[in-house]
Amino acid sequence: IFEVYTNTLQYSLAKVPTANHFEISADWMPRLVRLCCSTDYMFGFSQLVLGRLEKRFEADGVEKGIGMFTQCARKVKRLRQELAITVSKSEKAGADVTLLLGANGAGKDGIMKERHGTIRKTAMEVLKISSKKGSHLIPGNLLESLAKSYCLMPLIDELEGKAKGAAKWEGTINGAPDIELLRYPQLTEALLKSSFRASQRNPEPKVKMAACALLGYASTKECRPEITIDCVEALWESCLLCEADTKFGQQSKDRLMKNMEKHPIVSAAALMWCRSQVANPTLTNTALYLTMAPLYIDLCGFVIQEHPLLRTCCLDLLMDMIRVNRKEEKGGIESAIRIKKLAFDLMVEMIRRGFITETIARFIEELDGAATKMDLSLVRYFLSGILTVAMPKETKLVFSLEFVATMKQLLLHHRVKAAVMNLNFEK
């Protein structure tokens, strides 16, 4: 059975380097999910194979100087992370078995790497607490233990001001755990929650510093120590800015954007904070939300422009804002609709920048959702926005099959039909 599995996996992965974005999303990802996520062992083995394949492509790209190998490495990395995300969201036991396998499993210590077994168990504890329903604070001792394992305590001391006049942090020493452990998607999300999500933000400053240090190190490990220090300091400053929550103002937005421009991880953290604010009914049910929402829109638009790889996170925030159903006071309905139209404008901008099928597919999902109750005028507004992008100035209309198939699915939806054919535009 295992021989059949390995041959099938090998055949599937051989198609990935030449596949385009649409083929990977629509064709190969569902196949690989069924193939790699059926059991814990299959998932762990596939993560091991994908990790080694990614490193091989990266090495060939550096050695031969051919960009194709670098692109292949990115495709394989994306597959590995998407599979990890899929399994973590399932109800199957052992979803995070890859952590116990030592991330990519490369190195002289073999697959299990018992030398780092303790730190992986700590990471598993963090994931268990973070994945629980409700708002659960991650204990500070777990995050500080992770920071100590990666030799980041001197960097935290610098943030606290204890290391003034001392030697600058010069990076982790040899023998630190595999960096892929910190880059595991669910662990990164847990670190972001503990420092930027309003309901799960740890009250202890040193714990938040540890989370910022881990995030900064994970995103800049291959860079010079000076860049890592700058990233960690930017994360910490942004964390303090976001703690203002509803008192966050224009001046704070400008300072936050400067940090977001330099470091993508700060942008991811800012989006996490915005989503936590939008999910707070004590804010969305007040008139203050009408003041704060444009700030979230501005931050989201900045990320769309500066960091294309975070557009999925931007889409999550925009859909959260579209779902907000406020108990409107007199004259407040127009303001709420205006905010939702601003969110749709950014979705159209993402389509303009090439993030097409994902954006339209998420909109279709929201139309199917019972909790949305989207006004038909908003459906027409988004559809007209798509048409302004899809109608080029040239006389020859050339559309990809991917776009045509997605638009067909959208236009055949019963809610879209009702929006287009309804003559009573006032309602």
Short mmCIF file of C-alpha atoms in Angstrom, two decimals:
data_model
loop_
_atom_site.label_atom_id
_atom_site.label_comp_id
_atom_site.label_asym_id
_atom_site.label_seq_id
_atom_site.Cartn_x
_atom_site.Cartn_y
_atom_site.Cartn_z
CA ILE A 1 0.00 0.00 0.00
CA PHE A 2 2.79 2.42 0.89
CA GLU A 3 4.50 1.75 -2.45
CA VAL A 4 1.30 2.69 -4.28
CA TYR A 5 0.99 5.82 -2.13
CA THR A 6 4.56 6.98 -2.80
CA ASN A 7 4.22 6.39 -6.54
CA THR A 8 0.96 8.35 -6.64
CA LEU A 9 2.48 11.19 -4.59
CA GLN A 10 5.51 11.27 -6.88
CA TYR A 11 3.29 11.43 -9.97
CA SER A 12 1.19 14.26 -8.49
CA LEU A 13 4.18 16.35 -7.42
CA ALA A 14 5.81 15.94 -10.84
CA LYS A 15 2.96 18.01 -12.33
CA VAL A 16 3.36 20.93 -9.89
CA PRO A 17 6.42 22.71 -11.42
CA THR A 18 4.66 23.25 -14.77
CA ALA A 19 1.18 23.97 -13.32
CA ASN A 20 -0.14 27.53 -13.19
CA HIS A 21 -1.90 29.20 -10.26
CA PHE A 22 -5.39 28.13 -11.34
CA GLU A 23 -4.40 24.49 -11.94
CA ILE A 24 -2.77 24.28 -8.51
CA SER A 25 -5.80 25.79 -6.71
CA ALA A 26 -8.62 24.08 -8.61
CA ASP A 27 -7.06 20.80 -9.71
CA TRP A 28 -4.02 19.67 -7.76
CA MET A 29 -4.78 20.98 -4.28
CA PRO A 30 -7.99 18.90 -3.87
CA ARG A 31 -6.11 15.82 -5.08
CA LEU A 32 -3.20 16.39 -2.73
CA VAL A 33 -5.56 17.04 0.19
CA ARG A 34 -7.20 13.65 -0.35
CA LEU A 35 -3.81 12.02 -0.87
CA CYS A 36 -1.82 13.62 1.95
CA CYS A 37 -4.35 14.35 4.67
CA SER A 38 -6.10 10.99 5.09
CA THR A 39 -3.93 9.81 7.99
CA ASP A 40 -1.36 11.31 10.34
CA TYR A 41 1.44 9.27 8.79
CA MET A 42 0.57 10.28 5.23
CA PHE A 43 0.47 13.93 6.28
CA GLY A 44 3.78 13.73 8.11
CA PHE A 45 5.47 11.89 5.26
CA SER A 46 4.16 14.36 2.66
CA GLN A 47 5.41 17.31 4.74
CA LEU A 48 8.81 15.67 4.91
CA VAL A 49 8.91 15.09 1.14
CA LEU A 50 7.66 18.59 0.28
CA GLY A 51 10.13 20.20 2.68
CA ARG A 52 13.11 18.40 1.15
CA LEU A 53 11.86 19.09 -2.37
CA GLU A 54 11.53 22.79 -1.54
CA LYS A 55 15.12 22.94 -0.24
CA ARG A 56 16.36 21.12 -3.35
CA PHE A 57 14.69 23.61 -5.68
CA GLU A 58 16.05 26.54 -3.64
CA ALA A 59 19.59 25.14 -3.78
CA ASP A 60 19.36 24.57 -7.55
CA GLY A 61 18.06 28.10 -8.05
CA VAL A 62 21.01 29.59 -6.15
CA GLU A 63 23.60 27.31 -7.76
CA LYS A 64 22.41 27.57 -11.36
CA GLY A 65 20.94 31.05 -11.18
CA ILE A 66 17.73 29.98 -12.94
CA GLY A 67 14.56 31.69 -11.76
CA MET A 68 12.39 28.70 -12.66
CA PHE A 69 13.80 26.70 -9.75
CA THR A 70 13.00 29.53 -7.33
CA GLN A 71 9.42 29.64 -8.63
CA CYS A 72 9.12 25.87 -8.18
CA ALA A 73 10.36 26.20 -4.60
CA ARG A 74 7.67 28.79 -3.89
CA LYS A 75 4.96 26.57 -5.38
CA VAL A 76 6.06 23.61 -3.25
CA LYS A 77 6.22 25.79 -0.13
CA ARG A 78 2.71 27.02 -0.79
CA LEU A 79 1.46 23.44 -1.17
CA ARG A 80 3.13 22.44 2.08
CA GLN A 81 1.57 25.34 3.98
CA GLU A 82 -1.88 24.88 2.41
CA LEU A 83 -1.87 21.20 3.40
CA ALA A 84 -0.87 22.13 6.96
CA ILE A 85 -3.68 24.69 7.15
CA THR A 86 -6.22 22.20 5.77
CA VAL A 87 -5.30 19.51 8.26
CA SER A 88 -5.23 21.90 11.21
CA LYS A 89 -8.84 22.93 10.43
CA SER A 90 -10.03 19.33 10.26
CA GLU A 91 -11.32 17.39 13.25
CA LYS A 92 -8.83 14.56 12.78
CA ALA A 93 -6.47 13.85 15.65
CA GLY A 94 -2.79 14.62 15.28
CA ALA A 95 -3.26 17.53 12.90
CA ASP A 96 0.04 19.03 14.02
CA VAL A 97 2.08 15.85 13.72
CA THR A 98 4.53 17.68 11.47
CA LEU A 99 5.84 19.52 14.53
CA LEU A 100 6.69 16.22 16.18
CA LEU A 101 8.49 15.18 13.00
CA GLY A 102 10.81 18.13 13.34
CA ALA A 103 9.37 20.37 10.61
CA ASN A 104 11.23 19.50 7.40
CA GLY A 105 13.06 16.62 9.02
CA ALA A 106 16.41 17.47 7.44
CA GLY A 107 19.67 17.37 9.36
CA LYS A 108 22.09 15.00 10.98
CA ASP A 109 19.78 14.20 13.89
CA GLY A 110 17.27 12.39 11.69
CA ILE A 111 13.52 12.80 11.54
CA MET A 112 12.71 12.94 15.23
CA LYS A 113 15.56 15.26 16.32
CA GLU A 114 15.22 14.33 19.97
CA ARG A 115 17.61 17.18 20.79
CA HIS A 116 14.73 19.59 20.11
CA GLY A 117 11.88 17.41 21.33
CA THR A 118 11.10 19.68 24.29
CA ILE A 119 10.68 22.81 22.20
CA ARG A 120 8.34 21.03 19.80
CA LYS A 121 6.21 19.89 22.73
CA THR A 122 6.08 23.51 23.91
CA ALA A 123 4.95 24.58 20.45
CA MET A 124 2.27 21.89 20.50
CA GLU A 125 0.98 23.23 23.84
CA VAL A 126 0.75 26.71 22.32
CA LEU A 127 -1.25 25.33 19.38
CA LYS A 128 -3.63 23.38 21.61
CA ILE A 129 -4.48 26.47 23.64
CA SER A 130 -4.75 28.70 20.56
CA SER A 131 -7.07 26.28 18.72
CA LYS A 132 -9.63 26.11 21.55
CA LYS A 133 -12.95 27.83 20.99
CA GLY A 134 -13.30 31.15 22.71
CA SER A 135 -10.63 33.58 23.86
CA HIS A 136 -7.85 31.79 25.71
CA LEU A 137 -4.62 33.51 26.73
CA ILE A 138 -1.43 31.64 25.89
CA PRO A 139 0.62 31.29 29.11
CA GLY A 140 3.61 33.57 29.14
CA ASN A 141 6.01 30.84 30.25
CA LEU A 142 5.41 28.94 26.99
CA LEU A 143 6.25 31.94 24.81
CA GLU A 144 9.31 32.81 26.90
CA SER A 145 10.45 29.19 26.64
CA LEU A 146 10.21 29.39 22.85
CA ALA A 147 12.20 32.65 22.86
CA LYS A 148 14.92 31.13 25.05
CA SER A 149 15.22 28.12 22.75
CA TYR A 150 15.95 30.43 19.82
CA CYS A 151 18.39 32.52 21.91
CA LEU A 152 16.20 35.63 21.67
CA MET A 153 16.27 36.74 25.32
CA PRO A 154 19.09 39.30 24.72
CA LEU A 155 16.90 40.83 22.01
CA ILE A 156 13.99 41.04 24.47
CA ASP A 157 16.28 42.67 27.01
CA GLU A 158 17.12 45.32 24.42
CA LEU A 159 13.40 46.03 23.98
CA GLU A 160 13.02 46.38 27.76
CA GLY A 161 15.93 48.81 27.87
CA LYS A 162 18.01 46.53 30.10
CA ALA A 163 20.77 46.08 27.53
CA LYS A 164 21.65 49.74 26.91
CA GLY A 165 25.37 50.05 26.29
CA ALA A 166 25.75 46.30 25.88
CA ALA A 167 26.71 44.49 22.70
CA LYS A 168 24.03 44.28 20.01
CA TRP A 169 22.20 41.02 19.45
CA GLU A 170 24.17 39.13 16.79
CA GLY A 171 21.79 36.36 15.86
CA THR A 172 21.08 32.91 17.27
CA ILE A 173 23.89 30.50 17.95
CA ASN A 174 24.42 27.28 16.03
CA GLY A 175 22.23 24.41 17.14
CA ALA A 176 19.00 26.40 17.51
CA PRO A 177 15.79 24.58 16.53
CA ASP A 178 14.67 24.49 12.90
CA ILE A 179 13.20 27.87 11.86
CA GLU A 180 10.39 26.07 10.02
CA LEU A 181 8.92 25.28 13.43
CA LEU A 182 8.22 29.01 13.99
CA ARG A 183 7.00 29.41 10.42
CA TYR A 184 4.32 26.76 10.85
CA PRO A 185 1.15 28.73 9.89
CA GLN A 186 -0.87 27.94 13.00
CA LEU A 187 2.02 28.76 15.33
CA THR A 188 2.59 32.10 13.58
CA GLU A 189 -1.10 32.88 13.96
CA ALA A 190 -0.98 32.00 17.66
CA LEU A 191 1.93 34.41 18.18
CA LEU A 192 0.06 37.17 16.36
CA LYS A 193 -3.02 36.59 18.52
CA SER A 194 -1.06 36.79 21.76
CA SER A 195 0.28 40.25 20.89
CA PHE A 196 -2.24 41.89 18.53
CA ARG A 197 -5.68 40.31 18.90
CA ALA A 198 -7.66 42.38 21.38
CA SER A 199 -9.46 39.47 23.05
CA GLN A 200 -6.34 37.27 23.37
CA ARG A 201 -3.63 39.89 23.90
CA ASN A 202 -1.44 38.97 26.85
CA PRO A 203 -1.39 41.71 29.52
CA GLU A 204 2.28 41.11 30.41
CA PRO A 205 4.63 43.35 28.37
CA LYS A 206 7.50 40.85 28.43
CA VAL A 207 5.29 38.10 27.03
CA LYS A 208 4.23 40.35 24.15
CA MET A 209 7.89 41.21 23.60
CA ALA A 210 8.67 37.49 23.37
CA ALA A 211 5.92 37.04 20.78
CA CYS A 212 7.22 40.02 18.76
CA ALA A 213 10.78 38.69 18.93
CA LEU A 214 9.70 35.25 17.70
CA LEU A 215 7.66 36.76 14.86
CA GLY A 216 10.43 39.12 13.80
CA TYR A 217 13.06 36.39 13.90
CA ALA A 218 10.88 33.94 11.95
CA SER A 219 10.31 36.47 9.16
CA THR A 220 13.93 37.69 8.87
CA LYS A 221 16.06 34.73 9.89
CA GLU A 222 17.97 34.70 6.60
CA CYS A 223 18.69 38.45 6.83
CA ARG A 224 21.37 40.34 8.74
CA PRO A 225 20.90 40.70 12.53
CA GLU A 226 20.35 44.46 12.07
CA ILE A 227 17.26 43.77 9.94
CA THR A 228 15.91 41.32 12.51
CA ILE A 229 16.38 43.89 15.28
CA ASP A 230 14.63 46.55 13.20
CA CYS A 231 11.73 44.18 12.47
CA VAL A 232 11.30 43.23 16.13
CA GLU A 233 11.38 46.88 17.19
CA ALA A 234 8.80 47.72 14.50
CA LEU A 235 6.54 44.91 15.75
CA TRP A 236 6.84 46.08 19.33
CA GLU A 237 6.09 49.70 18.45
CA SER A 238 3.11 48.57 16.37
CA CYS A 239 1.89 46.40 19.25
CA LEU A 240 1.90 49.43 21.56
CA LEU A 241 0.07 51.51 18.94
CA CYS A 242 -2.63 48.88 18.46
CA GLU A 243 -3.20 48.59 22.21
CA ALA A 244 -5.01 51.93 21.94
CA ASP A 245 -7.87 50.01 20.24
CA THR A 246 -10.78 52.46 19.88
CA LYS A 247 -8.49 55.44 20.67
CA PHE A 248 -6.35 54.61 17.64
CA GLY A 249 -6.11 57.80 15.56
CA GLN A 250 -4.65 59.31 12.41
CA GLN A 251 -1.21 59.89 13.92
CA SER A 252 -1.02 56.28 15.08
CA LYS A 253 -2.09 55.14 11.61
CA ASP A 254 0.76 57.05 9.96
CA ARG A 255 3.36 55.56 12.32
CA LEU A 256 1.90 52.08 11.87
CA MET A 257 2.01 52.39 8.08
CA LYS A 258 5.71 53.24 8.17
CA ASN A 259 6.38 49.95 9.96
CA MET A 260 4.00 48.08 7.63
CA GLU A 261 5.83 49.36 4.58
CA LYS A 262 9.17 47.96 5.77
CA HIS A 263 8.06 44.60 7.13
CA PRO A 264 5.24 42.35 5.81
CA ILE A 265 4.87 40.65 9.20
CA VAL A 266 3.82 44.02 10.68
CA SER A 267 1.14 44.26 7.99
CA ALA A 268 -0.11 40.78 8.92
CA ALA A 269 -0.21 41.86 12.57
CA ALA A 270 -2.12 45.05 11.72
CA LEU A 271 -4.70 43.05 9.78
CA MET A 272 -5.07 40.69 12.75
CA TRP A 273 -5.73 43.71 14.99
CA CYS A 274 -8.26 45.19 12.55
CA ARG A 275 -10.17 41.91 12.36
CA SER A 276 -10.31 41.67 16.15
CA GLN A 277 -11.79 45.18 16.29
CA VAL A 278 -14.40 44.45 13.62
CA ALA A 279 -15.38 41.25 15.45
CA ASN A 280 -16.07 43.21 18.64
CA PRO A 281 -19.85 43.91 18.89
CA THR A 282 -19.30 46.53 21.59
CA LEU A 283 -17.57 48.58 18.89
CA THR A 284 -19.59 47.73 15.79
CA ASN A 285 -22.92 48.46 17.51
CA THR A 286 -21.89 52.02 18.36
CA ALA A 287 -21.45 55.16 16.30
CA LEU A 288 -17.70 54.97 17.03
CA TYR A 289 -17.44 52.15 14.46
CA LEU A 290 -18.40 54.60 11.71
CA THR A 291 -15.33 56.63 12.68
CA MET A 292 -12.92 53.72 13.09
CA ALA A 293 -13.94 51.70 10.01
CA PRO A 294 -12.34 54.11 7.47
CA LEU A 295 -9.03 53.68 9.34
CA TYR A 296 -9.26 49.91 8.91
CA ILE A 297 -10.09 50.42 5.24
CA ASP A 298 -7.01 52.63 4.79
CA LEU A 299 -4.72 50.07 6.44
CA CYS A 300 -6.18 47.27 4.31
CA GLY A 301 -5.78 49.27 1.11
CA PHE A 302 -2.16 49.98 2.01
CA VAL A 303 -1.43 46.26 2.44
CA ILE A 304 -3.13 45.42 -0.88
CA GLN A 305 -0.82 47.86 -2.60
CA GLU A 306 2.44 47.06 -0.79
CA HIS A 307 2.28 43.33 0.06
CA PRO A 308 0.47 41.19 -2.56
CA LEU A 309 1.06 37.94 -0.66
CA LEU A 310 -1.20 39.20 2.17
CA ARG A 311 -4.22 39.79 -0.04
CA THR A 312 -5.96 36.70 1.33
CA CYS A 313 -5.75 38.24 4.82
CA CYS A 314 -7.05 41.51 3.39
CA LEU A 315 -9.98 39.67 1.86
CA ASP A 316 -10.79 38.11 5.25
CA LEU A 317 -10.92 41.56 6.84
CA LEU A 318 -13.08 43.03 4.07
CA MET A 319 -15.57 40.15 4.26
CA ASP A 320 -15.77 40.64 8.04
CA MET A 321 -16.65 44.31 7.49
CA ILE A 322 -19.29 43.40 4.90
CA ARG A 323 -20.87 40.95 7.37
CA VAL A 324 -21.29 43.60 10.07
CA ASN A 325 -24.99 44.14 10.74
CA ARG A 326 -25.44 47.15 12.99
CA LYS A 327 -28.54 48.26 14.86
CA GLU A 328 -28.74 51.55 13.05
CA GLU A 329 -29.85 54.77 14.58
CA LYS A 330 -31.68 57.37 12.51
CA GLY A 331 -29.45 58.49 9.65
CA GLY A 332 -26.86 55.78 10.31
CA ILE A 333 -27.90 53.37 7.55
CA GLU A 334 -26.34 55.47 4.81
CA SER A 335 -23.02 55.62 6.70
CA ALA A 336 -22.96 51.84 7.22
CA ILE A 337 -23.68 51.19 3.53
CA ARG A 338 -20.97 53.68 2.57
CA ILE A 339 -18.43 51.70 4.63
CA LYS A 340 -19.45 48.46 2.95
CA LYS A 341 -19.08 50.11 -0.44
CA LEU A 342 -15.55 51.13 0.53
CA ALA A 343 -14.85 47.48 1.31
CA PHE A 344 -16.23 46.45 -2.08
CA ASP A 345 -14.05 49.10 -3.74
CA LEU A 346 -10.96 47.42 -2.28
CA MET A 347 -12.19 44.02 -3.47
CA VAL A 348 -12.51 45.46 -6.97
CA GLU A 349 -8.98 46.87 -6.62
CA MET A 350 -7.71 43.38 -5.77
CA ILE A 351 -9.40 42.08 -8.91
CA ARG A 352 -7.73 44.86 -10.87
CA ARG A 353 -4.36 43.73 -9.48
CA GLY A 354 -4.89 40.09 -10.53
CA PHE A 355 -6.45 38.56 -7.40
CA ILE A 356 -9.52 37.61 -9.41
CA THR A 357 -10.94 34.15 -8.82
CA GLU A 358 -10.29 34.12 -5.08
CA THR A 359 -12.09 37.44 -4.60
CA ILE A 360 -15.13 36.53 -6.68
CA ALA A 361 -15.30 33.04 -5.14
CA ARG A 362 -15.39 34.51 -1.63
CA PHE A 363 -18.16 36.87 -2.68
CA ILE A 364 -20.19 33.91 -3.97
CA GLU A 365 -19.65 32.10 -0.66
CA GLU A 366 -21.00 35.11 1.20
CA LEU A 367 -24.09 35.16 -1.04
CA ASP A 368 -24.72 31.54 -0.07
CA GLY A 369 -24.22 32.25 3.63
CA ALA A 370 -27.38 32.72 5.65
CA ALA A 371 -25.75 35.18 8.06
CA THR A 372 -24.85 37.79 5.45
CA LYS A 373 -28.29 39.08 4.32
CA MET A 374 -26.54 41.27 1.79
CA ASP A 375 -28.58 44.11 0.34
CA LEU A 376 -29.26 43.69 -3.38
CA SER A 377 -28.00 47.21 -4.03
CA LEU A 378 -24.60 46.14 -2.71
CA VAL A 379 -24.63 43.10 -5.00
CA ARG A 380 -25.25 45.41 -7.96
CA TYR A 381 -22.53 47.77 -6.75
CA PHE A 382 -19.89 45.00 -6.65
CA LEU A 383 -21.00 43.59 -9.99
CA SER A 384 -20.71 47.00 -11.65
CA GLY A 385 -17.23 47.34 -10.16
CA ILE A 386 -16.17 44.05 -11.73
CA LEU A 387 -17.51 45.17 -15.10
CA THR A 388 -15.51 48.40 -15.00
CA VAL A 389 -12.36 46.30 -14.58
CA ALA A 390 -13.31 43.61 -17.10
CA MET A 391 -14.13 45.96 -19.99
CA PRO A 392 -10.77 46.96 -21.49
CA LYS A 393 -10.34 50.05 -23.65
CA GLU A 394 -9.21 47.97 -26.62
CA THR A 395 -11.82 46.66 -29.03
CA LYS A 396 -10.59 43.08 -28.75
CA LEU A 397 -11.93 41.39 -25.62
CA VAL A 398 -9.64 38.62 -24.40
CA PHE A 399 -10.57 36.82 -21.18
CA SER A 400 -8.95 33.79 -19.59
CA LEU A 401 -11.00 30.61 -19.21
CA GLU A 402 -10.48 30.92 -15.46
CA PHE A 403 -12.17 34.33 -15.39
CA VAL A 404 -15.00 33.23 -17.69
CA ALA A 405 -15.75 30.17 -15.53
CA THR A 406 -15.78 32.25 -12.35
CA MET A 407 -18.01 34.95 -13.84
CA LYS A 408 -20.41 32.31 -15.11
CA GLN A 409 -20.76 30.94 -11.61
CA LEU A 410 -21.36 34.46 -10.28
CA LEU A 411 -23.92 35.53 -12.89
CA LEU A 412 -25.93 32.32 -12.54
CA HIS A 413 -26.33 32.81 -8.78
CA HIS A 414 -29.96 33.44 -7.86
CA ARG A 415 -29.09 36.45 -5.66
CA VAL A 416 -27.18 38.11 -8.51
CA LYS A 417 -30.07 37.45 -10.89
CA ALA A 418 -32.48 39.03 -8.41
CA ALA A 419 -30.19 42.05 -8.00
CA VAL A 420 -29.83 42.65 -11.73
CA MET A 421 -33.47 42.02 -12.69
CA ASN A 422 -35.10 43.86 -9.76
CA LEU A 423 -36.64 47.09 -11.08
CA ASN A 424 -37.29 48.54 -7.62
CA PHE A 425 -33.84 50.02 -7.05
CA GLU A 426 -34.90 51.92 -3.93
CA LYS A 427 -35.14 48.64 -2.03
#
